[in-house]
Every structure is written in structure tokens, then in C-alpha cells.
Amino acid sequence: MALRYVLMAATVVLFVVAGAIFVGRFWNIYQVMRKSRATIRTDQIGKRLISTIEQVFAHKRMLKVRYSGVLHLFIFSGFVVLLIDVVGSIGQVFSPGFSIGPVLGMIVDIWVGLVLIGVAMAVYQRAVIKPERYHGSDETDGYIILSIITCIVVGIVVHESFYPYAAGPIFGVKAVALSPMEFLAYGLSRIWVSLGWTGATAASIGYAVGYTMDILMIWVFLAYLPYSKHLHVFLAIPNIFVRKMGPHGELVTAPVPEEGIAIRSFRDLSWKDVLDLYTCTECGRCQAVCPAHAAGQPLSPKMVILELREALKKELSGEPPIPLAGGVVSQEELWACTTCGACMEACPVFIEHVPKIVGMRAALLEDGEIDKTAQKVLVGWDRQGNSFGQPLKKRPGWTKGLEISIKDARREPVDWLWFVGDFASYDPRIQDLTRLVARLLQQANVDFGILYDGESNSGNDALRIGEFGLFEALAQKNLEKLQEAEYNMIFTTDPHSLNALKNEYGKYGFHRPVKHYTEAFVDLIDQRKFDLKPLGIRATYHDPCYLGRWNRIFDAPRELMKRVGVDLVEMPRHGENSFCCGAGGGRIWMEEVGIKERPADQRIREALTLEGVTHFVMACPKDVAMFTAAVASTGNEGRLKVVDMAELLAEAAGLGVPDTLVAAR
Amino acid sequence: MRILVLSKSVPDLVEELALDEDNGELLHDDMTYVPSEWDDHALEEALLLKEEVGAEVTVLAVDTGDVDNMLFTALAKGADHAVKLTGDFDLATSNRKRAQAIANYLRDNTFDLVLSGVQAIDDIDGQIPAIVAGLLEWPHASVVTEVSIQGEQIHFRQEYGGGLQAEFSAQAPLVLGIQAARKPPRYASIAKVRQMMKSSTVDEIDASADTVPELEIRRFFKPVAAGHAEMIEGDPEEVADRIITILKERKLVRG
Ligand SMILES: Cc1cc2nc3c(=O)[nH]c(=O)nc-3n(C[C@H](O)[C@H](O)[C@H](O)COP(=O)(O)OP(=O)(O)OC[C@H]3O[C@@H](n4cnc5c(N)ncnc54)[C@H](O)[C@@H]3O)c2cc1C
Ligand code: SF4
Ligand code: SF4
């Protein structure tokens, strides 16, 4: 009977101590969150709930990596079952004779089995498979947690198996025989019988050991959790609930902080950013999909989060603060990011890496630190509104050489207003393509116009380099011209412009329809504006990050290819899992230091693994620049033709494609 | 240590120069003006000195029109004060007259070191620092790199012909024309420039308009092309063939 009081006392004391540690830790985190920037994350409650259920109970993102997803589902569901056991076990000790009954007992036993299978799979993954994504994660912590979990679930079965023999000596109640339904405890108790460990002393010791392994270990777990990556046990669900809802491609949401977007200290993070740091599970899925990491650059989105978390922990323990941008996270890491968003798409707990990276870039920029070529581009945008260092007046220069002149949308109303973008306007390699798009629109009798030298760069990349002020200045210039023009829809070939117009200009009250040329051309085809003859080629398609991931336009380009008779073969990484060409976020202008293999080259290699694919199709002017260079530099010009969507359509529509373009012939 | 950095705005060569061919005048109002690139280097060198030894940096511009943005940009980069010399100046004002105004300002205000860009793309004569030094009877050096402050002494370098480097030392006050800063000039973010416009001011100082000996520009004109270049069209092989033919025709290759 004395043992019962010992167990009761230990349960209460440990619970109070663990609880105090736990609450104290959360209180600290809450204090940091309280002092950080505001962000609204409680709108669209219904949608949030549904998405949380999908992600938590159906493990939607988790199951994208099948093996890990399954093993995690086993262990995660085990936590739910653990609650039944906690009630049962504590009930047993505090209220002698209490039982959860054989049915719940059986459920507990089934899940003990599943959890053990999950743990075995996890150990096998860590010790044998050793995925690269774990590189940099705290592996010891991983093993500690797996051991604790094993200890707890084994403890459950151990004390249950001793219960019938310990019930009398410890609790003074009549023993109830174990039901064979509780198969694990039942099986184990057979062993005790054969070993003769069913006497009062042996059973009491056995029960106490089991109870310690189970309940007392749970309290230890509770105290340990806040100091481990397993804090996600508590934070993952709220973090998923307060995820960013949309518009997806909007990087800076209103209200924009008055002091700008620069992140210098933890106070400049939003409270969701702080929550992100503690929620990270160190799973490394973000690292596995990061093009900068794959290229051998010093960036890993996981390490950005972990470095910030470590620094915050140190700061909370009283160490002097270190500047986040360029200190905690190095300049090289920050500038390596292409803002492709693959990390955010992969993260099972919806951590937002890109806004943090861009915010820290903004801090570097305010201190005057930036790649020198990129600096010239910023100055070019400021002075001439383009990244090519060309006069503003030459923006419509590409229209020369067209048979029919293009309407000036500033002077007369048009149906479609074409926002051309820098690359399509100025890059001599792409101008032919731009003219081809114009001819396609003319062929389809579309009433369209451009803003001529009234158009400036959309500011999408300036913002992602961290130059919010410049983005705003460019946006204001464009909005002024767009205000003057009369049109029904904006048309663009450039996903980066599309993203700014569709998502970033919204905070200035701009909400006009914007369509990508792939969407617009599919409409035109369906209205029978072209006479198409099927091309009969086998091709693969590269989803541009700012069209696909950030704007969820996956179908239109595929529909377009289908309609012009292209047999589409998908690359392993496609749609939302597409792999960045390496040009985004201003990277196209920055020096390629430390790059082992360019993302665009890797992408071409990926396409070359596909059987019988002869064409690599793109839907972004920057991609044309990147991949034309990549097939050339990897010496694959003979094996794979890189073509733009417009070339496919023009070829199918019987429009002559200029020789200068690598056409689909 | 008090450093004065001279800065001027020059036509943006990305855009076309506006030239009235008939009367040979530059149409200043039709051109966009940007800060002179070499002045950015002078400012950068000054800011590096400030970071190293804690100097106080003032930027100065002669008010030839829209120079405020340039001065606020310098403040955003880290300059401590901005000064604008107002008076009878415009974009056509000669360097001689600008130098006089700057020298007058330097007589009334104490500075240890004056840095300017080595030259500017508009007149390419690099005269301002030399004239300022001459008027004040201060030492001067041009085409300078790597300025450092060593106690009471100012050290700097010049590159001579044949790759020879010279290292100098001089006592303040001193005027230097900077060829290149040790680091590429830093960036000033738009937000920071705007913030400077709100939070700081440009000191306007009336600069007395002396009459100075000046030259008269008769006209500006574009040089008449002397010959014509032949652009060779075609694929690389054809181009190479044509080049070989030309070289042979002109007897520039043997065989
Ligand atoms: C602002 C600036 C920019 C420059 N940019 C360039 C550039 O882009 N590229 C480049 O190659 N060079 C450049 N230079 C260097 C320029 O080419 C030289 O300054 C010029 O060639 C004169 O050479 P110096 O200074 O050595 O001559 P100095 O020694 O100053 O002599 C100049 C002239 O003074 C006279 N002189 C000097 N000593 C005597 C004497 N003892 N007796 C009689 N007459 C004498 C001679 O007529 C002599 O030719 C630049 C110079 C300056 C100041
Ligand atoms: S946005 Fe892309 S490049 Fe940047 S950290 Fe994420 S995955 Fe890497
Ligand atoms: S940020 Fe997300 S994906 Fe990356 S390691 Fe952390 S939990 Fe995993």
C-alpha cells in the first residue's frame, strides 16, 4: 500500500515540476511574440479549420514523402492513444479499481504496436537511409525523443501486464484477469507467469517500473519537449491554423510596417515568424527541395530557421543580441535565395521562410550591402524603370519590325492591355518572341495595346531583393499609367509581372483581372481563333515558380500544350513541386559564387532522363534566357530543344516562326 | 577629422544627350541628371574613413538645380551633414566658378580633408579639386586611391606609368581627387533616402558670386564620322572567311 502513495506522490510532484518548466518556457516564447510585429491570422476561420484538419489528421503534406509520412502517422496517432492510457493509468493509481476496460485496452495495445513499428522505421531512416535533408539537424535530440517514446509505450504494456498480480499488494483491490483482447499485456503476463514473477514483491516492482517508464516518463517528456525540436508536438497544430492564407504570391501584406520591412532583430519578426522558429521539426524537407542548397550554395532554409531559433534562445538566456541579417544568418545565405517558395510548399508545418529571408535582405540593403551587379539593376529600375540599363524611350523598341503597329493604351481604349515586362521588352534574345506573341494576338483579332514608355518594371523582383521603397515607387508609376488607360483585362507573358499586378498591387487598391498568356491563349483557342494543326512532338514542361507555386496556374500551360498536339511527359518535379531555374529573387543579376551545379543545368539533366522527349517548353521570358544558356552550357543543344509556349502555338497555327528562335520544327 | 566631399550631378549617359545642333547648345532641361560616379567613390572613401577613425563627413553641392536628392542620398549612405551653396548657378556654370564658391565656403568653415571625384563625365578635366586647392594654397593630389589617416598624417596612393605605385603622406588641410574607393560605393535604399528627406535638412549657404576668369564655350557638336565601319553579317564561318579575305586584300597577313 505504501508503494501506491509513493507512486501518487511521484506523479503529483513530477507533474508540478514538469508543468512549471513547461509553462515557464511557453511564457518566455509568448513574451517574444507579444513584442513582435502584428499580422492578421484569424480571418477565414472555416478555411483555416478545414486546412488544419487536412494537414493534421490526414497528414496531407507529410505524406508527400511517403516513408516518413507513414511512420509519422503511426507515432502521431499514438499520441492520441497515449491520452487514453494516461487516464487509465493515473486512474488506476489514484482510484483503485478504475479500469478503461478491455476494448480501450485493446486499442491502446494496437497503437503501442504501431508506435513501435513507427519508431523502428524512424531509427532505420536515421541510421541506415540517412537522408541528406537531416544534415544539420540535431540528430541526438531525434534519438533521445525516439527513446523516450519507446520507453513510454513499452512502460504502458509492462505495468498493464503486472497489474493483475499487483492489484492486491499495491491497491488492495481484487485482481481482474487480463483479457486476451489486450494482447500485448496479456502476452507479456504469460511470460511473467512462466518466470514466476507473479508474487507480491516481484509484481509490485514490475508494476512500479512499468508505471515509471510510462507516466513518470511522460512528465519528463513534457519538461524536455520545450527544449527540443519536439515542441512541434504542441505548436504544429496552432502554427498550421495561423498559416498564411493568401493571396499566395503576396510577399508583403498590408498593413506594411511603418518602419519598413527590414528585419534586424527579433522584434522585427511577426509573431507568426517567432512561432515558426519554435515549431520547426528539423525534418529538412525544405532543405531537400531548395535550389540554392542543391546548387551547393551556403543556403538551407532549414538552417535559416534553426540559426534564428538558436540565436533567440541565446538572447533569452541573457546573451547580448547579435544582428540577425549578416550576423545570425550570413549575407551569403540571404543572397543565395531565389524566392522560389519550394521550401514553404514543402514544409509540413507551414513555416514561412521567404518573408524572413527578404526582410533580412532589406536590412542588409539599408546598410548599403548588396551584390554590385544587382545594385546597378536597382539603380537602373530607379532611373529608367528597367533592369537593362537602357533608356526608358527604348522600352517599346521591340515593336519595330512588326507589320501592324500596336495601339497605345494610354491614348485609346483597348480590350486587352499587354504588360510586357523588362525581359520581353529589352532582351534581344527574347524580343523575337515578344513580336511573335504580338503577331499571334493580331492573328486572333484581339484588340490589344501596350503602355509604350509609360510602363515600368513591375517591382516584383525589387521587392524580393528587399528594396520595398523601390517596389513602391515602381508600383506607383505603373498604377498611375494603368489608372489613365481604359481596358478590360491585363495580359502578360511574364509571371513575375503577373505576380506583382495580381498580388502585390492589391494593397494599393488595384484589383483588375490579370491573365497569363497561356491562359489567354487557351481561351482564344477555345473560341476557335486559330486554325491549329497538331504538332505531334513529345515535350516536357517547366512550371515557372511565379506562375505555378505562387499563382497556382498549373493547368493552363498543360491545356495549351494538349490543344496544339504536344505529348506532355512530366518531369519528376513538376506542378507545385517544380524546381526553380535559379533566376528568381534577383539571383539572375547576382554573381554565382560557390555554385557547383546551376539549378538550370540540373533541371535540363532532369528533363534528359525522360524517354523520347525532344522539347523543353517554357512559359516565362526569364526562363527562356536561363534555359537557352543551360542547354548550351551543358552541351545538350542537339538533344533537347528549349521552346517557348508562343513558339508552339505559332507553329501549330501556321505562323512563320523566325529562324532566330529555336522553333518547334 | 572633418571631411568635406564635393559632389555634382552630370547628364545620365544612358539617355541621349539633348543637343541643339543649330546653335551648338546643350539643352540641360531636356536631360536627366544623376550623381557623378567618381563623386560616389569620393563619398565612399570618406565613409570608410569615418568608420575607421570616426571622421565627420559633410557633403557639398553647388546648387545647379535639382541637387537635393543627391544630397539626401549621401545622408542616407551615412554622411553627417549636407550643404548646398546657393547663388547665381545653373547646370552650365563653369568649374572655375564652382571651385571659387567652394573655396570661399572652405575659408569660412574648417575642414581637414576635401575629397572630390577625380573628374566628371561632363567636362572630364578634373579641375575642381586642383583649383580649390590652388585658391586656398593647400596641397593637392589627383588620381588618388587608398586614403588612410595615420595619426596627424594623411596617407594615400597614386599609380604612375609602368605600374609604379607611389605612397604619399601629407598634413591637413588637403584636397584629393579620388580615382576609386577601396570598396564599390554602397547602396542607399529608397526608403532610407525618403526617411532622410523627412528627418534631416540640407544647409543652404549663400555663396558670394565672384567674377572669375572664365572661358567661353563657342558650341557643342557631335564629331563627324570620318570613315565607315563594315558590319559583317552571317554565321561565324562566313564572318571568319570575310575577315580573312579583308586581311589578305590589305596585305595584312602573309600567304
Ligand atoms: C583628372 C585626370 C584624369 C586622367 N585620366 C586619364 C585617363 O583616363 N587615361 C590616361 O591615360 N591618363 C589619364 N590622366 C593622366 C594624364 O594622361 C596625364 O596627366 C597627362 O598625360 C600628363 O602627364 P603628367 O601628369 O605625368 O604630366 P606633367 O608632369 O604634369 O606634365 C604636363 C605637361 O606640363 C609641361 N611640363 C611639365 N614639366 C615641365 C618641365 N620641367 N619643363 C617644361 N614643361 C613641363 C609639359 O608640357 C608636360 O607635357 C588623367 C589625369 C588627370 C589629372
Ligand atoms: S525560396 Fe527557394 S531558394 Fe529560397 S530558401 Fe526557399 S527553397 Fe531555397
Ligand atoms: S522549416 Fe519546415 S520543412 Fe524545414 S525543417 Fe523545419 S519543419 Fe521541416
JSON list of C-alpha atoms and ligand atoms in Angstrom, two decimals, chain A residues 286 289-293 299-301 336-344 353-354 357, ligand 2:
[
{"chain": "A", "resi": 286, "resn": "CYS", "atom": "CA", "xyz": [12.64, 22.43, -47.12]},
{"chain": "A", "resi": 289, "resn": "VAL", "atom": "CA", "xyz": [13.87, 20.98, -52.30]},
{"chain": "A", "resi": 290, "resn": "CYS", "atom": "CA", "xyz": [15.93, 24.19, -52.12]},
{"chain": "A", "resi": 291, "resn": "PRO", "atom": "CA", "xyz": [17.60, 25.02, -55.46]},
{"chain": "A", "resi": 292, "resn": "ALA", "atom": "CA", "xyz": [20.27, 27.12, -53.78]},
{"chain": "A", "resi": 293, "resn": "HIS", "atom": "CA", "xyz": [21.15, 24.23, -51.49]},
{"chain": "A", "resi": 299, "resn": "LEU", "atom": "CA", "xyz": [21.84, 28.38, -48.05]},
{"chain": "A", "resi": 300, "resn": "SER", "atom": "CA", "xyz": [19.49, 25.91, -46.43]},
{"chain": "A", "resi": 301, "resn": "PRO", "atom": "CA", "xyz": [16.05, 27.20, -45.46]},
{"chain": "A", "resi": 336, "resn": "ALA", "atom": "CA", "xyz": [21.52, 32.89, -52.37]},
{"chain": "A", "resi": 337, "resn": "CYS", "atom": "CA", "xyz": [17.72, 32.59, -52.15]},
{"chain": "A", "resi": 338, "resn": "THR", "atom": "CA", "xyz": [15.76, 32.62, -55.42]},
{"chain": "A", "resi": 339, "resn": "THR", "atom": "CA", "xyz": [12.47, 33.18, -53.54]},
{"chain": "A", "resi": 340, "resn": "CYS", "atom": "CA", "xyz": [11.14, 30.15, -55.42]},
{"chain": "A", "resi": 341, "resn": "GLY", "atom": "CA", "xyz": [8.95, 29.17, -52.48]},
{"chain": "A", "resi": 342, "resn": "ALA", "atom": "CA", "xyz": [9.71, 25.46, -52.72]},
{"chain": "A", "resi": 343, "resn": "CYS", "atom": "CA", "xyz": [10.65, 25.44, -49.02]},
{"chain": "A", "resi": 344, "resn": "MET", "atom": "CA", "xyz": [7.31, 26.89, -47.97]},
{"chain": "A", "resi": 353, "resn": "HIS", "atom": "CA", "xyz": [10.93, 31.16, -44.93]},
{"chain": "A", "resi": 354, "resn": "VAL", "atom": "CA", "xyz": [10.75, 33.65, -47.78]},
{"chain": "A", "resi": 357, "resn": "ILE", "atom": "CA", "xyz": [14.83, 35.98, -45.84]},
{"chain": "C", "resi": 2, "resn": "SF4", "atom": "S1", "xyz": [12.65, 30.17, -51.56]},
{"chain": "C", "resi": 2, "resn": "SF4", "atom": "FE1", "xyz": [13.66, 28.59, -52.78]},
{"chain": "C", "resi": 2, "resn": "SF4", "atom": "S2", "xyz": [15.79, 29.27, -52.84]},
{"chain": "C", "resi": 2, "resn": "SF4", "atom": "FE2", "xyz": [14.84, 30.41, -51.17]},
{"chain": "C", "resi": 2, "resn": "SF4", "atom": "S3", "xyz": [15.24, 29.18, -49.37]},
{"chain": "C", "resi": 2, "resn": "SF4", "atom": "FE3", "xyz": [13.23, 28.55, -50.15]},
{"chain": "C", "resi": 2, "resn": "SF4", "atom": "S4", "xyz": [13.68, 26.80, -51.46]},
{"chain": "C", "resi": 2, "resn": "SF4", "atom": "FE4", "xyz": [15.62, 27.85, -51.12]}
]
